[in-house]
């Protein structure tokens, strides 16, 4: 297919899940947009003659040939962060479909099964757990815990799963699905300035930073904004604000990365001193030990900030992904197929990182000329997306 039809793939879904309030796109497990994207994928894959199935954990598989074992599986995800960009996830799915379409059109007859996969809830934006579909499949997360989750509006996971078309009672480790994967390849838009600096349209991933998510819950005393003297207050939002500043200080001191992108005050009234304030911490560093060290420093500083305000704080880990180093043998095969392409570490997490602990996995990155991701200005130029599909097609040819 031409560059035009690749763009069409993204163009067909560009209005799906547009977030007029925040800007960008909001597509989360089981919401209207995500359900529509699942339908779009089924239809697109069926048009290519692929057989589509939904596994026990809500991941979609489009098969070229009889399902597994030793399948070459490629794809990504269709969900987004709130108000996110257009390419994080969908570019890998559209590129995988495009590469398969090209191979079919060229008369390639694979010697092993091929599947295009869409992982469910990769961003973890609705239920707080990143890479939910791949983690459930690999057994890296307890299905009972997942069934107990609620979104920010109190909607239970079960309802979202049902809306997305899978049975929440059946979720959990799926060794049969996993055993079908001979290797996994994920093409993804690059999410920082890596390929701008290297002046290259594509790269092969070398590693992923260790990272995780923690919820910090500060408890104080709800009270009246006008009737309570400043010296009598125990304001958890003040303690949380001090905690946020400590997050930045600790990450800078350790040359790591830490972010607070979400904060909530309860009950949330303008003339009410909050009784509770919560923020979510995203922390990342080169190694597991450095990331753990960063989070324990932040937890200590948050506890000190809480004490100073007469409040308490509880720190709960919601998600953890250890450092990933991608399979050297598979990386070498990619490099041999593609010639001179740079290797790039990833600051972002991916389903390929979860699968890497179980099956040989690799990633291809496509240049992002804005260097911005998880925001509406995320971009991949048409010429670079074509280079990305060229690379994926070349690699797949060599593996089939
Ligand atoms: C996902 O993109 C993440 O890195 O959080
Ligand atoms: Mn993302
Ligand atoms: Mn992604």
Short mmCIF file of C-alpha atoms and ligand atoms in Angstrom, two decimals:
data_model
loop_
_atom_site.label_atom_id
_atom_site.label_comp_id
_atom_site.label_asym_id
_atom_site.label_seq_id
_atom_site.Cartn_x
_atom_site.Cartn_y
_atom_site.Cartn_z
CA UNK A 1 0.00 0.00 0.00
CA UNK A 2 1.10 3.56 -0.56
CA UNK A 3 1.81 6.20 2.03
CA UNK A 4 -1.64 7.55 1.28
CA UNK A 5 -3.42 4.41 2.47
CA UNK A 6 -1.33 4.26 5.63
CA UNK A 7 -2.45 7.77 6.45
CA UNK A 8 -6.00 6.71 5.60
CA UNK A 9 -5.78 4.09 8.35
CA UNK A 10 -5.12 6.81 10.90
CA UNK A 11 -7.45 9.22 9.11
CA UNK A 12 -10.34 6.78 9.46
CA UNK A 13 -10.08 6.90 13.23
CA UNK A 14 -8.98 10.47 13.73
CA UNK A 15 -12.38 11.65 14.98
CA UNK A 16 -12.84 8.65 17.31
CA UNK A 17 -12.42 9.60 20.95
CA UNK A 18 -11.50 13.23 20.26
CA UNK A 19 -11.53 15.09 23.53
CA UNK A 20 -13.02 18.53 22.88
CA UNK A 21 -12.65 19.59 26.52
CA UNK A 22 -9.01 18.64 27.15
CA UNK A 23 -7.83 18.68 23.54
CA UNK A 24 -6.30 15.62 21.88
CA UNK A 25 -7.78 12.14 22.20
CA UNK A 26 -9.20 10.23 25.17
CA UNK A 27 -9.75 6.54 24.46
CA UNK A 28 -10.06 4.25 27.46
CA UNK A 29 -11.06 0.65 27.95
CA UNK A 30 -14.75 0.15 27.25
CA UNK A 31 -15.64 3.79 26.58
CA UNK A 32 -17.48 4.75 23.40
CA UNK A 33 -14.31 5.65 21.49
CA UNK A 34 -12.39 2.54 22.47
CA UNK A 35 -15.34 0.29 21.60
CA UNK A 36 -15.57 2.02 18.22
CA UNK A 37 -11.84 1.47 17.63
CA UNK A 38 -12.23 -2.23 18.37
CA UNK A 39 -14.97 -2.38 15.73
CA UNK A 40 -12.79 -0.47 13.28
CA UNK A 41 -9.91 -2.91 13.86
CA UNK A 42 -12.15 -5.94 13.32
CA UNK A 43 -13.46 -4.51 10.11
CA UNK A 44 -10.03 -3.42 8.81
CA UNK A 45 -8.47 -6.79 9.62
CA UNK A 46 -11.38 -8.72 8.09
CA UNK A 47 -10.96 -6.71 4.89
CA UNK A 48 -7.40 -8.06 4.77
CA UNK A 49 -8.68 -11.61 5.14
CA UNK A 50 -7.45 -11.95 8.74
CA UNK A 51 -9.45 -13.88 11.37
CA UNK A 52 -10.10 -11.73 14.42
CA UNK A 53 -10.59 -13.01 17.95
CA UNK A 54 -10.77 -11.42 21.40
CA UNK A 55 -8.78 -13.29 24.04
CA UNK A 56 -9.82 -13.75 27.69
CA UNK A 57 -8.19 -10.45 28.65
CA UNK A 58 -9.73 -8.25 25.98
CA UNK A 59 -6.73 -8.27 23.63
CA UNK A 60 -7.63 -8.46 19.93
CA UNK A 61 -5.72 -10.82 17.62
CA UNK A 62 -6.02 -10.78 13.82
CA UNK A 63 -4.57 -13.98 12.40
CA UNK A 64 -2.94 -14.59 9.04
CA UNK A 65 -2.79 -18.37 9.01
CA UNK A 66 -3.71 -20.85 11.73
CA UNK A 67 -3.16 -19.40 15.23
CA UNK A 68 0.22 -20.25 16.86
CA UNK A 69 2.52 -21.75 18.05
CA UNK A 70 5.70 -19.88 17.08
CA UNK A 71 3.72 -17.00 15.61
CA UNK A 72 5.26 -13.71 14.64
CA UNK A 73 3.06 -11.22 16.48
CA UNK A 74 3.14 -7.49 15.82
CA UNK A 75 0.95 -4.61 16.94
CA UNK A 76 0.44 -2.18 19.77
CA UNK A 77 -2.58 -0.56 21.46
CA UNK A 78 -5.47 1.75 20.56
CA UNK A 79 -6.22 3.31 23.96
CA UNK A 80 -4.70 6.64 25.00
CA UNK A 81 -3.87 8.77 28.00
CA UNK A 82 -6.45 11.48 28.79
CA UNK A 83 -6.09 14.19 26.15
CA UNK A 84 -3.26 12.28 24.49
CA UNK A 85 -1.76 12.24 21.02
CA UNK A 86 -2.91 10.53 17.86
CA UNK A 87 0.03 8.18 17.30
CA UNK A 88 0.94 6.55 20.64
CA UNK A 89 -0.48 3.09 20.04
CA UNK A 90 -2.49 3.49 16.81
CA UNK A 91 0.66 4.01 14.71
CA UNK A 92 1.88 0.52 15.64
CA UNK A 93 -1.49 -1.06 14.87
CA UNK A 94 -1.97 0.71 11.54
CA UNK A 95 1.65 0.00 10.54
CA UNK A 96 1.26 -3.69 11.39
CA UNK A 97 -1.89 -3.95 9.27
CA UNK A 98 -0.15 -2.09 6.48
CA UNK A 99 2.91 -4.33 6.56
CA UNK A 100 0.73 -7.45 6.44
CA UNK A 101 -1.27 -5.97 3.54
CA UNK A 102 1.94 -5.30 1.62
CA UNK A 103 3.28 -8.82 2.23
CA UNK A 104 0.00 -10.36 1.14
CA UNK A 105 -0.13 -8.20 -1.98
CA UNK A 106 3.43 -9.31 -2.81
CA UNK A 107 2.31 -12.95 -2.66
CA UNK A 108 4.36 -13.84 0.40
CA UNK A 109 3.28 -17.17 1.89
CA UNK A 110 4.41 -17.25 5.53
CA UNK A 111 6.03 -20.40 6.86
CA UNK A 112 4.70 -19.61 10.34
CA UNK A 113 1.54 -17.92 11.67
CA UNK A 114 1.36 -14.15 11.84
CA UNK A 115 -0.91 -12.07 14.06
CA UNK A 116 -1.61 -8.37 14.42
CA UNK A 117 -2.44 -7.68 18.05
CA UNK A 118 -4.16 -4.84 19.89
CA UNK A 119 -3.43 -4.90 23.62
CA UNK A 120 -6.15 -3.68 25.98
CA UNK A 121 -5.74 -0.65 28.29
CA UNK A 122 -1.99 -0.21 27.71
CA UNK A 123 -1.94 3.26 29.21
CA UNK A 124 -3.83 2.18 32.31
CA UNK A 125 -5.60 5.52 32.14
CA UNK A 126 -8.99 4.25 33.25
CA UNK A 127 -8.06 1.72 35.95
CA UNK A 128 -4.59 2.90 36.94
CA UNK A 129 -2.67 -0.24 35.97
CA UNK A 130 -0.38 0.15 32.92
CA UNK A 131 -0.23 -2.57 30.24
CA UNK A 132 -3.28 -4.25 31.72
CA UNK A 133 -4.05 -6.61 28.80
CA UNK A 134 -0.48 -7.91 28.47
CA UNK A 135 0.02 -8.14 32.23
CA UNK A 136 -3.15 -10.18 32.64
CA UNK A 137 -2.16 -12.50 29.81
CA UNK A 138 1.35 -13.09 31.17
CA UNK A 139 0.05 -13.55 34.73
CA UNK A 140 1.91 -10.46 35.97
CA UNK A 141 -1.18 -9.08 37.73
CA UNK A 142 -3.78 -10.74 39.95
CA UNK A 143 -7.15 -10.94 38.15
CA UNK A 144 -9.03 -10.66 41.47
CA UNK A 145 -7.32 -7.33 42.11
CA UNK A 146 -8.23 -6.16 38.59
CA UNK A 147 -11.86 -7.15 39.10
CA UNK A 148 -11.93 -5.01 42.26
CA UNK A 149 -10.82 -1.83 40.44
CA UNK A 150 -13.04 1.19 39.80
CA UNK A 151 -12.39 4.14 37.53
CA UNK A 152 -12.30 7.77 38.71
CA UNK A 153 -16.11 7.95 38.41
CA UNK A 154 -16.67 4.77 40.43
CA UNK A 155 -17.47 2.58 37.41
CA UNK A 156 -16.30 -1.00 38.13
CA UNK A 157 -13.82 -2.79 35.89
CA UNK A 158 -16.43 -5.46 35.17
CA UNK A 159 -18.69 -2.99 33.45
CA UNK A 160 -15.89 -1.61 31.27
CA UNK A 161 -14.80 -5.14 30.31
CA UNK A 162 -18.34 -6.09 29.33
CA UNK A 163 -18.65 -2.92 27.23
CA UNK A 164 -15.36 -3.80 25.50
CA UNK A 165 -16.74 -7.25 24.69
CA UNK A 166 -15.01 -9.64 27.10
CA UNK A 167 -16.10 -11.53 30.20
CA UNK A 168 -14.45 -10.17 33.38
CA UNK A 169 -14.98 -13.53 35.09
CA UNK A 170 -12.55 -15.12 32.59
CA UNK A 171 -9.60 -12.68 32.89
CA UNK A 172 -6.22 -13.89 34.12
CA UNK A 173 -3.04 -15.70 33.08
CA UNK A 174 -3.51 -17.16 29.62
CA UNK A 175 -0.58 -19.51 29.01
CA UNK A 176 -2.19 -20.86 25.84
CA UNK A 177 -2.41 -17.41 24.27
CA UNK A 178 1.14 -16.61 25.38
CA UNK A 179 2.49 -19.92 24.05
CA UNK A 180 1.33 -18.99 20.55
CA UNK A 181 3.79 -16.08 20.43
CA UNK A 182 7.16 -17.01 18.93
CA UNK A 183 8.27 -13.38 19.04
CA UNK A 184 6.69 -9.96 19.45
CA UNK A 185 7.49 -6.81 17.51
CA UNK A 186 6.00 -3.43 18.43
CA UNK A 187 6.39 -0.39 16.22
CA UNK A 188 5.79 2.85 18.12
CA UNK A 189 6.07 6.59 17.68
CA UNK A 190 9.18 7.83 19.48
CA UNK A 191 8.14 9.77 22.55
CA UNK A 192 11.01 12.14 23.13
CA UNK A 193 13.70 13.92 21.16
CA UNK A 194 15.79 10.78 20.58
CA UNK A 195 15.36 10.51 16.82
CA UNK A 196 15.40 14.28 16.27
CA UNK A 197 18.83 14.38 17.89
CA UNK A 198 20.02 11.35 15.90
CA UNK A 199 18.54 12.74 12.67
CA UNK A 200 17.10 9.37 11.75
CA UNK A 201 13.53 8.34 10.80
CA UNK A 202 13.64 4.99 12.62
CA UNK A 203 15.46 3.27 15.47
CA UNK A 204 15.53 -0.08 17.22
CA UNK A 205 14.76 -0.06 20.95
CA UNK A 206 17.55 -1.12 23.28
CA UNK A 207 15.92 -0.86 26.73
CA UNK A 208 13.10 0.60 28.81
CA UNK A 209 13.61 2.53 32.05
CA UNK A 210 12.43 0.90 35.26
CA UNK A 211 9.20 2.64 36.23
CA UNK A 212 6.06 2.50 38.31
CA UNK A 213 3.08 4.32 39.75
CA UNK A 214 2.30 5.10 43.37
CA UNK A 215 -0.68 6.74 45.04
CA UNK A 216 0.06 9.08 47.95
CA UNK A 217 -2.96 9.68 50.15
CA UNK A 218 -2.73 12.57 52.65
CA UNK A 219 -5.37 12.70 55.40
CA UNK A 220 -6.10 15.82 57.45
CA UNK A 221 -9.12 17.56 58.86
CA UNK A 222 -11.96 18.90 56.74
CA UNK A 223 -13.14 22.28 57.97
CA UNK A 224 -14.54 25.71 57.14
CA UNK A 225 -12.43 27.99 54.93
CA UNK A 226 -13.59 31.13 56.72
CA UNK A 227 -14.09 30.01 60.30
CA UNK A 228 -10.81 28.08 60.79
CA UNK A 229 -7.73 30.11 61.87
CA UNK A 230 -4.61 29.34 59.86
CA UNK A 231 -2.80 27.99 62.94
CA UNK A 232 -5.65 25.56 63.66
CA UNK A 233 -5.63 23.84 60.29
CA UNK A 234 -4.53 20.35 59.29
CA UNK A 235 -4.75 20.81 55.55
CA UNK A 236 -3.79 17.71 53.51
CA UNK A 237 -3.66 19.69 50.29
CA UNK A 238 -0.90 21.88 51.73
CA UNK A 239 1.03 18.74 52.72
CA UNK A 240 0.46 17.24 49.26
CA UNK A 241 1.67 20.44 47.58
CA UNK A 242 4.91 20.25 49.59
CA UNK A 243 5.14 16.58 48.57
CA UNK A 244 4.85 17.48 44.88
CA UNK A 245 7.78 19.88 45.19
CA UNK A 246 9.83 17.12 46.86
CA UNK A 247 9.11 14.82 43.91
CA UNK A 248 10.80 17.23 41.57
CA UNK A 249 13.73 17.86 43.91
CA UNK A 250 14.39 14.14 44.52
CA UNK A 251 14.24 13.21 40.82
CA UNK A 252 16.57 16.05 39.84
CA UNK A 253 19.06 15.05 42.57
CA UNK A 254 19.19 11.45 41.30
CA UNK A 255 19.15 12.26 37.58
CA UNK A 256 15.90 10.28 37.36
CA UNK A 257 12.38 11.22 36.21
CA UNK A 258 9.36 11.71 38.43
CA UNK A 259 6.01 13.29 37.72
CA UNK A 260 2.80 14.18 39.47
CA UNK A 261 0.19 14.58 36.73
CA UNK A 262 -2.93 13.94 38.73
CA UNK A 263 -4.08 15.32 42.06
CA UNK A 264 -7.47 15.16 43.77
CA UNK A 265 -8.85 16.94 46.83
CA UNK A 266 -11.81 15.56 48.78
CA UNK A 267 -14.47 16.87 49.07
CA UNK A 268 -13.22 19.47 46.59
CA UNK A 269 -15.11 22.64 47.55
CA UNK A 270 -13.72 26.16 47.04
CA UNK A 271 -14.74 27.20 50.58
CA UNK A 272 -13.81 23.89 52.21
CA UNK A 273 -10.48 22.82 53.72
CA UNK A 274 -10.00 19.35 52.24
CA UNK A 275 -10.10 16.31 54.49
CA UNK A 276 -8.06 14.26 52.03
CA UNK A 277 -5.68 14.95 49.15
CA UNK A 278 -4.25 12.32 46.84
CA UNK A 279 -1.69 12.48 44.12
CA UNK A 280 -0.34 9.86 41.77
CA UNK A 281 3.41 9.59 41.33
CA UNK A 282 5.05 8.28 38.16
CA UNK A 283 8.73 7.54 38.84
CA UNK A 284 11.36 6.22 36.42
CA UNK A 285 15.11 5.61 36.48
CA UNK A 286 17.79 3.55 34.75
CA UNK A 287 17.66 0.60 37.13
CA UNK A 288 15.19 -1.04 39.49
CA UNK A 289 17.36 -0.09 42.48
CA UNK A 290 17.59 3.58 41.47
CA UNK A 291 13.84 3.77 40.97
CA UNK A 292 13.17 2.15 44.35
CA UNK A 293 15.65 4.53 45.97
CA UNK A 294 13.94 7.53 44.36
CA UNK A 295 10.50 6.44 45.56
CA UNK A 296 11.68 5.78 49.11
CA UNK A 297 13.25 9.27 49.28
CA UNK A 298 10.00 10.78 48.02
CA UNK A 299 7.99 8.75 50.56
CA UNK A 300 10.24 10.01 53.39
CA UNK A 301 9.89 13.63 52.30
CA UNK A 302 6.13 13.24 51.89
CA UNK A 303 5.88 11.83 55.42
CA UNK A 304 7.84 14.82 56.75
CA UNK A 305 5.57 17.23 54.85
CA UNK A 306 2.49 15.47 56.25
CA UNK A 307 3.83 15.63 59.84
CA UNK A 308 4.60 19.33 59.51
CA UNK A 309 0.92 19.93 58.70
CA UNK A 310 -0.46 17.55 61.36
CA UNK A 311 -1.57 15.12 58.65
CA UNK A 312 -0.78 11.51 57.74
CA UNK A 313 0.28 10.01 54.42
CA UNK A 314 -0.03 6.50 53.03
CA UNK A 315 1.96 5.39 49.97
CA UNK A 316 0.49 2.57 47.85
CA UNK A 317 2.22 1.00 44.85
CA UNK A 318 -0.21 0.61 41.96
CA UNK A 319 2.07 -0.60 39.20
CA UNK A 320 5.69 -1.70 38.75
CA UNK A 321 7.77 -2.48 35.67
CA UNK A 322 11.40 -3.44 36.14
CA UNK A 323 14.13 -2.32 33.74
CA UNK A 324 13.89 -4.06 30.36
CA UNK A 325 16.76 -4.94 28.04
CA UNK A 326 15.45 -6.18 24.74
CA UNK A 327 16.52 -9.60 23.45
CA UNK A 328 20.01 -9.12 21.93
CA UNK A 329 19.57 -11.93 19.36
CA UNK A 330 16.33 -10.46 18.04
CA UNK A 331 17.81 -6.95 18.05
CA UNK A 332 20.71 -8.25 15.99
CA UNK A 333 18.28 -9.79 13.51
CA UNK A 334 16.50 -6.44 13.19
CA UNK A 335 19.76 -4.59 12.73
CA UNK A 336 20.97 -7.11 10.15
CA UNK A 337 17.69 -6.72 8.21
CA UNK A 338 17.62 -2.93 8.38
CA UNK A 339 21.26 -1.99 7.93
CA UNK A 340 22.44 1.02 9.86
CA UNK A 341 19.73 2.10 12.31
CA UNK A 342 20.40 3.62 15.69
CA UNK A 343 19.49 1.91 18.96
CA UNK A 344 17.49 4.01 21.38
CA UNK A 345 16.49 3.49 25.01
CA UNK A 346 12.85 4.21 25.86
CA UNK A 347 11.69 6.35 28.73
CA UNK A 348 8.15 5.15 28.05
CA UNK A 349 6.64 1.82 29.00
CA UNK A 350 5.21 -0.61 26.43
CA UNK A 351 3.47 -3.99 26.20
CA UNK A 352 6.68 -5.17 24.49
CA UNK A 353 8.39 -4.52 27.84
CA UNK A 354 5.95 -6.80 29.64
CA UNK A 355 6.25 -9.52 27.00
CA UNK A 356 10.05 -9.29 26.96
CA UNK A 357 10.21 -11.27 30.22
CA UNK A 358 8.34 -14.14 28.54
CA UNK A 359 9.10 -14.19 24.79
CA UNK A 360 11.75 -12.58 22.55
CA UNK A 361 10.47 -9.04 21.95
CA UNK A 362 11.70 -6.02 20.04
CA UNK A 363 10.59 -2.51 19.13
CA UNK A 364 10.95 -0.11 16.26
CA UNK A 365 10.61 3.63 16.85
CA UNK A 366 9.46 6.23 14.32
CA UNK A 367 10.71 9.81 14.60
CA UNK A 368 8.49 12.33 16.35
CA UNK A 369 9.47 15.80 15.07
CA UNK A 370 7.85 17.67 17.96
CA UNK A 371 9.54 15.55 20.63
CA UNK A 372 6.18 15.71 22.45
CA UNK A 373 4.09 12.72 23.47
CA UNK A 374 1.10 12.00 25.74
CA UNK A 375 -0.17 15.37 24.52
CA UNK A 376 -2.01 16.58 21.41
CA UNK A 377 1.19 17.84 19.69
CA UNK A 378 2.62 14.32 19.37
CA UNK A 379 3.45 13.82 15.69
CA UNK A 380 4.85 11.47 13.08
CA UNK A 381 5.32 12.84 9.55
CA UNK A 382 3.90 10.80 6.68
CA UNK A 383 7.36 10.24 5.13
CA UNK A 384 8.67 8.84 8.42
CA UNK A 385 5.64 6.63 9.01
CA UNK A 386 6.24 5.15 5.55
CA UNK A 387 9.87 4.49 6.53
CA UNK A 388 8.55 2.81 9.66
CA UNK A 389 6.28 0.48 7.68
CA UNK A 390 9.14 -0.20 5.24
CA UNK A 391 11.28 -1.27 8.20
CA UNK A 392 8.54 -3.41 9.73
CA UNK A 393 7.80 -5.09 6.39
CA UNK A 394 11.50 -5.81 5.85
CA UNK A 395 11.87 -7.32 9.31
CA UNK A 396 8.72 -9.41 8.94
CA UNK A 397 9.83 -10.74 5.55
CA UNK A 398 13.05 -11.94 7.14
CA UNK A 399 11.15 -13.71 9.92
CA UNK A 400 8.49 -15.44 7.83
C1 LIG B 1 3.13 4.72 28.63
O1 LIG B 1 3.24 5.27 27.55
C2 LIG B 1 3.97 5.11 29.72
O2 LIG B 1 5.20 5.17 29.54
O3 LIG B 1 3.44 5.41 30.79
MN1 LIG B 2 1.74 6.05 26.07
MN1 LIG B 3 2.16 3.36 23.66
#
